[in-house]
Amino acid sequence: MEQELVKMQSKQNFKSNRSFPRQLEDEAIYIIREVAAQFEKPALLFSGGKDSITLVRLAQKAFYPGKIPFPLVHIDTGHNFPETIDFRDKLVEELGLELIIGHVEESIKEGKVKEESGKYASRNALQTVTLLDTIEAGKFDACIGGARRDEEKARAKERIFSVRDDFGQWDAKKQRPEMFDILNGKIELGENVRVFPISNWTELDVWNYIKEEEMEIPSIYYSHQRNVFKRDGMIWADSEFINKSDDEKAYEATVRFRTVGDMTCTAAVLSDADNIDTIIDEIIGAEISERGARIDDKRSEAAMEKRKQQGYF
C-alpha cells in the first residue's frame, strides 16, 4: 500500500510539472499593463527567443482587442541564427507591430565598440553599447525584458521594475523594494527602467505556456539535422562567424537549441525532441541549466552581473 502511494505521489508530481499555473500569466499581464500606465514611452526587448515571444503573447492579451501599444526592439549582432531573424520578421508582419532594430555592425563601424578576435571572439557582449544607444535614440523610459528567476545568480538581486541610471547602468544596492505587488515607476530625468514580467517563471513554465497557448516558435528549438563541431565538450553550429581551429572538424548531427542568442556563444544539445511534449520531458530530466549552453556566461563567475552593471539587458 505504501509503495502504491509513493508511485501515485510521483505521478502527481510529474503531472504538476506539466501544467502551467495561470496565476503567473495574470501577474505578467498586470505588470505589462502597469508599464503602459506608468511610463510615457515603453518598448519590448525582442530577441526572437521563446521568452520574448512569450512576452509578445502576454502583451497581446494585456491589450486585447487593441494592438500592442509599443514597439519591439531587437539588437541584431549580425551573427544571429537566420531562423530567428526569419521568425522575427514573420511575427512582426502578422501582428502588424512596429520593429526597431539596433545593429551592432553600426556600433563597430562608428568605433564605439571593437570587434573581438581569437578563438572565442563573440559579438554578444558588444550588444550593450548598441542597446543603450537604441534606448537613448528612441527615448524609451521603460524596456520590457524576458529575464526569469531560474537563469543566473544576478537575477536574485533584480526587481520587476529595475531602475537604470542616466548612463543606463544598474546598481543592485539602489533597487527599490517591491511589496504587495506595488510597482513604483517613478524615475528621475534621464533614468529608465527594465521591466521583467516573467520574473517568477522558470524555463519549464515558459514551455508549458507555449504548449497551452499553441504558440509558434523558431524551428531551431526543435531537433533538426545541422552541421556542427565540438569545442570544450560542447556542440556548436558550424558557422562562418565562429573562428574554428584546424582540428575542429564539422560533422552532421541531430541537435536543437535550448536558448537563442548570438551564434558565436550559443551551443546546441544532442536531441531527438521534435515536439513540445518531448522538449518538456527533456527539460524535466536535464542535468544542466539552460544558461549552461551560453558560453558568455562562463567567462567569469559574475559575468552576467558585470554586464548588467554596464547596461546590458
XYZ file of C-alpha atoms in Angstrom:
313
model
C 0.000 0.000 0.000
C 2.797 2.389 0.920
C 4.579 1.673 -2.365
C 1.378 2.417 -4.314
C 1.032 5.759 -2.501
C 4.624 6.636 -3.387
C 4.005 5.775 -7.047
C 0.783 7.812 -7.072
C 2.541 10.788 -5.461
C 5.336 10.537 -8.035
C 2.816 10.590 -10.880
C 1.031 13.564 -9.343
C 4.310 15.478 -9.003
C 5.200 14.735 -12.627
C 1.742 15.848 -13.753
C 2.067 19.082 -11.779
C 5.287 19.809 -13.671
C 3.372 19.542 -16.926
C 0.633 22.094 -16.167
C 1.022 25.858 -16.375
C -0.010 27.867 -13.278
C -2.305 30.543 -14.704
C -1.609 32.978 -11.863
C 1.779 33.556 -13.483
C 0.012 34.772 -16.622
C -2.263 37.034 -14.560
C 0.737 38.567 -12.786
C 2.625 39.159 -16.045
C -0.369 40.814 -17.704
C -0.823 43.055 -14.657
C 2.846 44.109 -14.866
C 2.651 44.846 -18.590
C -0.461 46.976 -18.081
C 1.320 48.849 -15.292
C 4.133 49.644 -17.714
C 1.675 51.143 -20.198
C 0.004 53.130 -17.422
C 3.109 54.458 -15.657
C 5.544 55.191 -18.473
C 5.402 57.554 -21.415
C 7.377 55.573 -23.991
C 7.922 51.887 -23.263
C 9.292 49.213 -25.586
C 9.585 45.430 -25.575
C 13.086 43.984 -25.982
C 12.741 41.179 -28.515
C 15.431 38.597 -29.248
C 13.291 36.182 -31.241
C 13.677 33.606 -28.479
C 10.945 31.787 -26.592
C 10.908 34.194 -23.631
C 10.428 37.316 -25.735
C 7.862 35.509 -27.905
C 6.003 34.692 -24.695
C 6.120 38.375 -23.737
C 4.535 39.298 -27.072
C 1.678 36.849 -26.423
C 1.190 38.273 -22.920
C 1.159 41.825 -24.315
C -1.432 40.767 -26.885
C -3.656 39.524 -24.092
C -2.996 42.593 -21.941
C -4.361 44.993 -24.557
C -6.826 42.830 -26.494
C -8.779 43.669 -28.636
C -6.420 46.605 -29.244
C -2.915 46.260 -30.682
C 0.232 46.201 -28.608
C 0.831 49.912 -27.961
C 4.634 49.895 -28.009
C 7.352 48.773 -30.434
C 9.579 45.725 -30.354
C 13.295 46.494 -30.091
C 15.766 43.957 -31.435
C 19.535 44.290 -31.104
C 20.963 42.487 -34.125
C 24.552 41.301 -33.696
C 24.790 40.370 -37.366
C 25.635 36.863 -36.183
C 22.117 35.730 -35.329
C 20.618 32.422 -36.373
C 18.823 33.018 -39.700
C 15.829 31.021 -38.437
C 15.417 33.549 -35.629
C 15.508 36.568 -37.945
C 13.006 34.942 -40.319
C 10.662 34.222 -37.422
C 11.020 37.772 -36.075
C 10.058 39.328 -39.398
C 7.138 36.956 -39.862
C 5.741 37.637 -36.389
C 6.011 41.413 -36.773
C 4.235 41.304 -40.119
C 1.452 39.007 -38.899
C 0.699 41.127 -35.825
C 1.242 44.489 -37.501
C 3.824 45.573 -34.919
C 6.465 48.290 -35.070
C 10.004 46.888 -35.094
C 13.097 48.932 -34.212
C 16.460 47.279 -34.921
C 19.787 48.323 -33.428
C 22.763 46.962 -35.366
C 25.991 46.016 -33.609
C 27.705 46.294 -37.000
C 26.978 50.034 -36.997
C 28.442 50.404 -33.493
C 31.627 48.702 -34.726
C 31.866 50.924 -37.814
C 31.358 54.039 -35.672
C 34.222 52.950 -33.404
C 32.020 52.689 -30.311
C 32.942 49.034 -29.793
C 35.790 46.884 -31.038
C 35.343 43.549 -32.761
C 36.772 40.742 -30.635
C 39.458 38.454 -32.036
C 40.692 34.979 -31.249
C 39.114 31.590 -30.789
C 36.275 32.747 -28.531
C 35.508 36.013 -30.311
C 31.857 36.975 -30.000
C 29.650 39.996 -30.579
C 27.309 39.067 -27.746
C 28.894 41.385 -25.187
C 29.080 44.198 -27.740
C 25.279 44.429 -27.727
C 25.297 46.579 -24.583
C 26.504 49.756 -26.315
C 24.100 49.254 -29.228
C 21.222 48.665 -26.826
C 21.946 51.800 -24.801
C 22.249 53.880 -27.975
C 18.949 52.482 -29.256
C 17.195 53.248 -25.963
C 18.547 56.792 -25.999
C 17.637 57.378 -29.645
C 14.106 56.105 -29.048
C 13.799 57.988 -25.741
C 12.398 54.834 -24.134
C 11.777 55.185 -20.410
C 10.870 51.509 -19.851
C 12.097 48.392 -21.644
C 10.308 45.080 -21.077
C 12.563 42.024 -20.993
C 12.202 38.290 -20.536
C 14.520 37.541 -17.589
C 13.369 34.645 -15.387
C 14.133 33.613 -11.806
C 15.998 30.429 -12.757
C 18.526 31.921 -15.177
C 21.581 33.085 -13.230
C 22.715 34.388 -9.821
C 22.377 38.118 -10.529
C 18.650 37.630 -11.072
C 18.142 37.326 -7.304
C 19.214 40.980 -6.897
C 16.804 42.272 -9.538
C 13.358 43.788 -9.159
C 10.388 43.629 -11.515
C 10.832 47.378 -12.123
C 14.639 47.528 -12.284
C 15.943 51.099 -12.367
C 18.881 52.123 -14.594
C 20.700 55.415 -14.120
C 21.151 58.118 -16.765
C 24.124 56.154 -18.138
C 21.946 53.050 -18.486
C 23.812 51.266 -15.718
C 22.429 49.018 -12.969
C 23.270 49.234 -9.280
C 21.879 46.373 -7.178
C 22.121 48.478 -4.000
C 19.829 51.159 -5.398
C 16.931 48.896 -6.360
C 13.686 49.685 -4.582
C 11.718 47.145 -2.529
C 8.527 45.802 -4.126
C 5.929 44.703 -1.608
C 2.284 43.691 -2.019
C 2.523 43.896 -5.837
C 3.047 47.653 -5.674
C 5.257 48.683 -8.595
C 6.901 52.097 -8.409
C 7.625 53.537 -11.839
C 8.795 56.935 -10.648
C 12.172 57.813 -12.145
C 14.389 60.877 -12.410
C 15.149 62.650 -15.674
C 17.473 60.503 -17.782
C 16.792 57.281 -15.888
C 14.938 54.343 -17.372
C 13.529 51.074 -16.111
C 13.947 47.496 -17.275
C 10.779 45.553 -16.568
C 10.623 41.776 -16.106
C 7.018 40.482 -16.221
C 8.037 36.812 -16.135
C 10.400 37.210 -13.182
C 8.652 34.410 -11.286
C 8.662 31.976 -14.210
C 11.045 29.108 -14.923
C 12.140 27.625 -18.234
C 9.621 24.838 -17.694
C 6.835 27.376 -17.089
C 7.630 29.034 -20.416
C 7.491 25.742 -22.302
C 4.229 24.721 -20.632
C 2.774 28.121 -21.583
C 3.920 27.713 -25.181
C 2.230 24.324 -25.236
C -1.066 25.512 -23.745
C -1.167 28.603 -25.960
C -0.129 26.575 -29.040
C 2.434 29.229 -29.901
C 4.728 29.091 -32.899
C 8.461 29.353 -32.175
C 11.648 29.286 -34.314
C 12.427 25.878 -35.764
C 15.868 25.674 -34.121
C 14.193 24.918 -30.772
C 13.178 21.550 -32.237
C 15.573 18.777 -33.187
C 16.952 19.034 -36.710
C 19.935 17.972 -38.783
C 22.722 20.535 -38.696
C 26.424 20.812 -39.414
C 28.164 21.211 -36.068
C 31.561 20.850 -34.429
C 32.782 20.135 -30.902
C 34.612 22.609 -28.686
C 35.351 22.347 -24.970
C 32.897 19.477 -24.616
C 30.059 21.474 -26.202
C 28.397 21.359 -29.609
C 28.449 24.440 -31.829
C 26.723 25.287 -35.086
C 29.219 25.302 -37.937
C 29.227 28.969 -38.916
C 31.453 31.401 -40.777
C 31.119 33.693 -37.752
C 32.967 31.291 -35.429
C 36.765 31.157 -35.519
C 37.464 27.439 -35.736
C 40.858 25.866 -35.334
C 42.170 23.290 -37.818
C 41.326 20.365 -35.540
C 37.679 21.450 -35.116
C 36.046 19.471 -37.903
C 32.404 19.867 -38.867
C 30.043 16.916 -38.981
C 26.290 16.419 -39.195
C 24.223 15.702 -36.078
C 20.657 15.844 -34.795
C 20.531 18.751 -32.379
C 18.343 21.518 -31.021
C 18.956 24.760 -29.132
C 17.565 25.443 -25.652
C 18.326 29.140 -25.909
C 18.656 31.533 -28.850
C 21.484 34.040 -28.884
C 24.446 35.088 -30.987
C 25.699 32.059 -32.951
C 29.205 32.575 -31.564
C 28.189 31.944 -27.951
C 25.159 29.629 -28.134
C 25.770 25.891 -28.020
C 23.402 23.140 -29.140
C 22.402 19.912 -27.423
C 22.056 16.454 -28.944
C 18.335 15.810 -29.038
C 15.528 13.965 -30.795
C 12.890 16.255 -29.230
C 10.863 17.367 -32.237
C 7.665 18.476 -30.461
C 6.624 20.370 -27.343
C 5.881 17.298 -25.235
C 9.280 15.715 -25.813
C 11.020 19.044 -25.164
C 9.215 19.338 -21.813
C 10.190 15.769 -20.922
C 13.782 16.575 -21.845
C 13.881 19.707 -19.684
C 12.411 17.898 -16.678
C 15.255 15.394 -16.898
C 18.010 17.882 -17.781
C 21.135 17.948 -15.609
C 22.385 21.380 -16.742
C 20.583 24.696 -16.812
C 19.508 26.475 -19.952
C 22.240 29.093 -19.462
C 24.766 26.270 -19.399
C 24.658 26.444 -23.189
C 25.683 30.130 -23.233
C 29.461 30.410 -23.279
C 29.472 34.148 -22.474
C 28.073 33.396 -19.017
C 31.103 31.203 -18.333
C 33.747 33.890 -18.913
C 33.765 34.620 -15.194
C 31.754 33.733 -12.105
C 29.987 37.107 -12.174
C 29.915 37.642 -15.945
C 26.195 38.363 -16.197
C 26.142 40.690 -13.189
C 29.013 42.745 -14.607
C 27.209 43.063 -17.927
C 24.052 44.189 -16.130
C 26.047 46.835 -14.316
C 27.270 48.138 -17.664
C 23.735 48.387 -19.030
C 23.075 45.003 -20.604
C 19.544 43.538 -20.637
